[in-house]
GROMACS .gro file of C-alpha atoms in nm:
model
  196
    1GLN     CA    1 -16.125  12.732 -11.669
    2LYS     CA    2 -16.461  12.572 -11.591
    3LEU     CA    3 -16.506  12.201 -11.606
    4ALA     CA    4 -16.801  12.131 -11.832
    5ALA     CA    5 -17.127  12.021 -11.673
    6SER     CA    6 -17.183  11.648 -11.697
    7GLY     CA    7 -17.508  11.698 -11.883
    8GLU     CA    8 -17.334  11.891 -12.161
    9ALA     CA    9 -17.055  11.661 -12.266
   10SER     CA   10 -16.947  11.383 -12.038
   11PRO     CA   11 -16.644  11.283 -12.252
   12ALA     CA   12 -16.522  11.643 -12.225
   13VAL     CA   13 -16.582  11.640 -11.850
   14PHE     CA   14 -16.389  11.317 -11.816
   15ARG     CA   15 -16.100  11.463 -12.018
   16ASP     CA   16 -16.100  11.768 -11.788
   17ILE     CA   17 -16.101  11.542 -11.483
   18GLN     CA   18 -15.817  11.332 -11.626
   19GLY     CA   19 -15.618  11.647 -11.702
   20PHE     CA   20 -15.671  11.780 -11.352
   21ALA     CA   21 -15.580  11.447 -11.189
   22ALA     CA   22 -15.258  11.437 -11.393
   23LYS     CA   23 -15.151  11.768 -11.235
   24THR     CA   24 -15.214  11.646 -10.880
   25ASN     CA   25 -15.144  11.345 -10.663
   26PHE     CA   26 -15.514  11.247 -10.672
   27SER     CA   27 -15.650  10.967 -10.888
   28VAL     CA   28 -15.909  11.014 -11.159
   29ARG     CA   29 -16.149  10.824 -10.933
   30ASP     CA   30 -16.089  11.068 -10.641
   31VAL     CA   31 -16.143  11.372 -10.863
   32THR     CA   32 -16.451  11.221 -11.030
   33LYS     CA   33 -16.605  11.152 -10.690
   34ALA     CA   34 -16.538  11.511 -10.578
   35TYR     CA   35 -16.675  11.649 -10.903
   36ILE     CA   36 -16.998  11.448 -10.870
   37GLN     CA   37 -17.046  11.550 -10.504
   38LEU     CA   38 -17.006  11.918 -10.588
   39GLN     CA   39 -17.221  11.897 -10.902
   40THR     CA   40 -17.509  11.720 -10.726
   41SER     CA   41 -17.504  11.987 -10.455
   42GLY     CA   42 -17.563  12.254 -10.716
   43ILE     CA   43 -17.203  12.373 -10.724
   44ARG     CA   44 -17.037  12.397 -11.062
   45PRO     CA   45 -16.681  12.276 -10.998
   46THR     CA   46 -16.408  12.480 -11.158
   47GLU     CA   47 -16.047  12.381 -11.204
   48LYS     CA   48 -15.951  12.680 -10.987
   49MET     CA   49 -16.174  12.557 -10.702
   50LEU     CA   50 -16.040  12.202 -10.720
   51MET     CA   51 -15.681  12.325 -10.744
   52THR     CA   52 -15.732  12.543 -10.435
   53PHE     CA   53 -15.856  12.233 -10.252
   54SER     CA   54 -15.559  12.034 -10.382
   55ASP     CA   55 -15.309  12.304 -10.282
   56ALA     CA   56 -15.447  12.323  -9.927
   57ALA     CA   57 -15.466  11.944  -9.901
   58SER     CA   58 -15.101  11.917 -10.011
   59ALA     CA   59 -15.001  12.089  -9.688
   60SER     CA   60 -15.178  11.830  -9.472
   61LEU     CA   61 -15.060  11.495  -9.339
   62ASN     CA   62 -15.330  11.311  -9.532
   63PRO     CA   63 -15.390  11.501  -9.858
   64LEU     CA   64 -15.676  11.283  -9.983
   65GLU     CA   65 -15.864  11.309  -9.654
   66ALA     CA   66 -15.816  11.689  -9.648
   67PHE     CA   67 -15.926  11.718 -10.014
   68ASN     CA   68 -16.240  11.514  -9.943
   69SER     CA   69 -16.309  11.722  -9.630
   70LEU     CA   70 -16.293  12.042  -9.834
   71VAL     CA   71 -16.537  11.897 -10.085
   72ARG     CA   72 -16.776  11.781  -9.808
   73ILE     CA   73 -16.764  12.116  -9.630
   74THR     CA   74 -16.827  12.303  -9.954
   75THR     CA   75 -17.131  12.089 -10.033
   76ARG     CA   76 -17.258  12.118  -9.675
   77ALA     CA   77 -17.231  12.497  -9.682
   78VAL     CA   78 -17.472  12.529  -9.975
   79GLY     CA   79 -17.785  12.521  -9.760
   80GLY     CA   80 -17.636  12.656  -9.438
   81GLY     CA   81 -17.566  12.430  -9.145
   82LEU     CA   82 -17.192  12.481  -9.163
   83GLY     CA   83 -17.077  12.439  -8.805
   84LEU     CA   84 -16.759  12.397  -8.607
   85GLU     CA   85 -16.772  12.020  -8.654
   86GLU     CA   86 -16.717  12.060  -9.028
   87LEU     CA   87 -16.443  12.319  -8.983
   88GLU     CA   88 -16.273  12.096  -8.723
   89GLN     CA   89 -16.228  11.831  -8.994
   90LEU     CA   90 -15.993  12.071  -9.170
   91VAL     CA   91 -15.818  12.169  -8.849
   92ASN     CA   92 -15.758  11.800  -8.775
   93ALA     CA   93 -15.608  11.768  -9.124
   94GLY     CA   94 -15.359  12.044  -9.038
   95ILE     CA   95 -15.523  12.335  -9.219
   96PRO     CA   96 -15.534  12.654  -9.005
   97VAL     CA   97 -15.899  12.730  -9.078
   98TYR     CA   98 -15.971  12.953  -8.780
   99THR     CA   99 -15.659  13.161  -8.831
  100LEU     CA  100 -15.743  13.214  -9.198
  101LEU     CA  101 -16.106  13.302  -9.125
  102GLU     CA  102 -16.017  13.539  -8.843
  103GLU     CA  103 -15.777  13.721  -9.078
  104LYS     CA  104 -16.035  13.734  -9.358
  105ILE     CA  105 -16.362  13.813  -9.180
  106GLY     CA  106 -16.256  13.881  -8.821
  107LYS     CA  107 -16.485  13.624  -8.660
  108THR     CA  108 -16.416  13.404  -8.359
  109ARG     CA  109 -16.498  13.033  -8.350
  110LEU     CA  110 -16.827  13.093  -8.172
  111GLN     CA  111 -16.926  13.367  -8.418
  112LEU     CA  112 -16.837  13.137  -8.710
  113SER     CA  113 -17.059  12.867  -8.564
  114GLU     CA  114 -17.355  13.105  -8.549
  115MET     CA  115 -17.278  13.258  -8.887
  116GLY     CA  116 -17.254  12.919  -9.059
  117GLN     CA  117 -17.613  12.825  -8.970
  118SER     CA  118 -17.758  13.043  -9.245
  119ALA     CA  119 -17.699  12.980  -9.615
  120GLU     CA  120 -17.576  13.338  -9.659
  121GLY     CA  121 -17.336  13.313  -9.363
  122ALA     CA  122 -17.204  12.974  -9.476
  123LYS     CA  123 -17.148  13.115  -9.825
  124GLU     CA  124 -16.951  13.408  -9.679
  125ILE     CA  125 -16.741  13.171  -9.466
  126MET     CA  126 -16.662  12.949  -9.765
  127ALA     CA  127 -16.573  13.245  -9.989
  128ALA     CA  128 -16.335  13.379  -9.722
  129LEU     CA  129 -16.193  13.033  -9.657
  130ASN     CA  130 -16.128  12.967 -10.027
  131GLU     CA  131 -15.962  13.306 -10.061
  132GLY     CA  132 -15.743  13.239  -9.757
  133LEU     CA  133 -15.654  12.889  -9.878
  134GLU     CA  134 -15.556  13.022 -10.219
  135GLU     CA  135 -15.341  13.299 -10.072
  136THR     CA  136 -15.174  13.067  -9.820
  137PHE     CA  137 -15.131  12.746 -10.018
  138GLY     CA  138 -15.165  12.854 -10.383
  139GLY     CA  139 -14.926  12.665 -10.611
  140LEU     CA  140 -14.829  12.406 -10.348
  141THR     CA  141 -14.959  12.112 -10.555
  142ILE     CA  142 -14.735  12.204 -10.849
  143LYS     CA  143 -14.435  12.256 -10.622
  144ARG     CA  144 -14.487  11.916 -10.459
  145MET     CA  145 -14.533  11.748 -10.796
  146GLU     CA  146 -14.217  11.917 -10.930
  147ASN     CA  147 -14.025  11.797 -10.623
  148LEU     CA  148 -14.157  11.445 -10.682
  149SER     CA  149 -14.067  11.463 -11.051
  150THR     CA  150 -13.718  11.580 -10.958
  151LYS     CA  151 -13.677  11.291 -10.714
  152ILE     CA  152 -13.802  11.040 -10.971
  153SER     CA  153 -13.567  11.189 -11.229
  154ASN     CA  154 -13.277  11.164 -10.983
  155MET     CA  155 -13.369  10.803 -10.911
  156GLY     CA  156 -13.372  10.733 -11.286
  157ASP     CA  157 -13.026  10.890 -11.316
  158ALA     CA  158 -12.904  10.669 -11.032
  159PHE     CA  159 -13.039  10.358 -11.207
  160ASP     CA  160 -12.871  10.467 -11.531
  161ALA     CA  161 -12.542  10.514 -11.347
  162LEU     CA  162 -12.577  10.169 -11.188
  163ALA     CA  163 -12.658  10.009 -11.523
  164ASP     CA  164 -12.363  10.185 -11.684
  165ASN     CA  165 -12.137  10.075 -11.401
  166LEU     CA  166 -12.252   9.712 -11.422
  167PHE     CA  167 -12.235   9.710 -11.800
  168ASN     CA  168 -11.898   9.881 -11.850
  169GLU     CA  169 -11.702   9.839 -11.529
  170GLY     CA  170 -11.862   9.523 -11.396
  171GLY     CA  171 -11.783   9.324 -11.708
  172LEU     CA  172 -12.145   9.262 -11.800
  173GLY     CA  173 -12.092   9.444 -12.129
  174ASP     CA  174 -11.809   9.207 -12.228
  175VAL     CA  175 -12.016   8.904 -12.129
  176MET     CA  176 -12.313   9.032 -12.332
  177LYS     CA  177 -12.091   9.103 -12.634
  178THR     CA  178 -11.945   8.753 -12.619
  179LEU     CA  179 -12.291   8.601 -12.581
  180VAL     CA  180 -12.426   8.799 -12.877
  181ASP     CA  181 -12.121   8.696 -13.086
  182HIS     CA  182 -12.184   8.327 -13.003
  183ILE     CA  183 -12.556   8.352 -13.086
  184THR     CA  184 -12.479   8.532 -13.413
  185GLU     CA  185 -12.219   8.264 -13.501
  186ALA     CA  186 -12.469   7.985 -13.422
  187LEU     CA  187 -12.742   8.149 -13.635
  188ASN     CA  188 -12.499   8.191 -13.924
  189GLY     CA  189 -12.410   7.823 -13.885
  190VAL     CA  190 -12.778   7.724 -13.907
  191VAL     CA  191 -12.817   7.935 -14.224
  192GLU     CA  192 -12.510   7.762 -14.378
  193LEU     CA  193 -12.647   7.420 -14.290
  194ARG     CA  194 -12.982   7.500 -14.450
  195ARG     CA  195 -12.812   7.623 -14.763
  196ALA     CA  196 -12.605   7.303 -14.782
   0.00000   0.00000   0.00000
């Protein structure tokens, strides 16, 4: 699914961005910033592209930094000038860029450096990298979010069990019932006094 271009319908774009952010651990602000960077570089961001970035970033120690690095590298590759420095950003984030690219296009680091200097070469590197990222990390964002949801659900169950324990076995329920009975009795007394 393509995210609409900002010139077409910005409320629709914002809804798409909000929907995407809700599926990931990135804020609406983070996704909006990425969207604008890609759009202004002449790249039409798609949900698939952003999800590939999110999936790969989910495997890193700092997901937001890795996500932003993927966006920067993609925008940099548009006009060529994609060098080892840019790819090293991803390596430092824990993404095995060189391994993926060697498997996909059979190029060494030095060859990638030379290849990335032309717009056509940079485009080929990015296409191979995105393909490798999708194959290696595809679906990782959803898995991580499901694990987080499960943990939050388990925490909620633990709080419910604690509340139940305090309320029923800890005597809090009896205290609350007595308190409610006294308040009800006092309110009824006020009503009787007003009637009198």
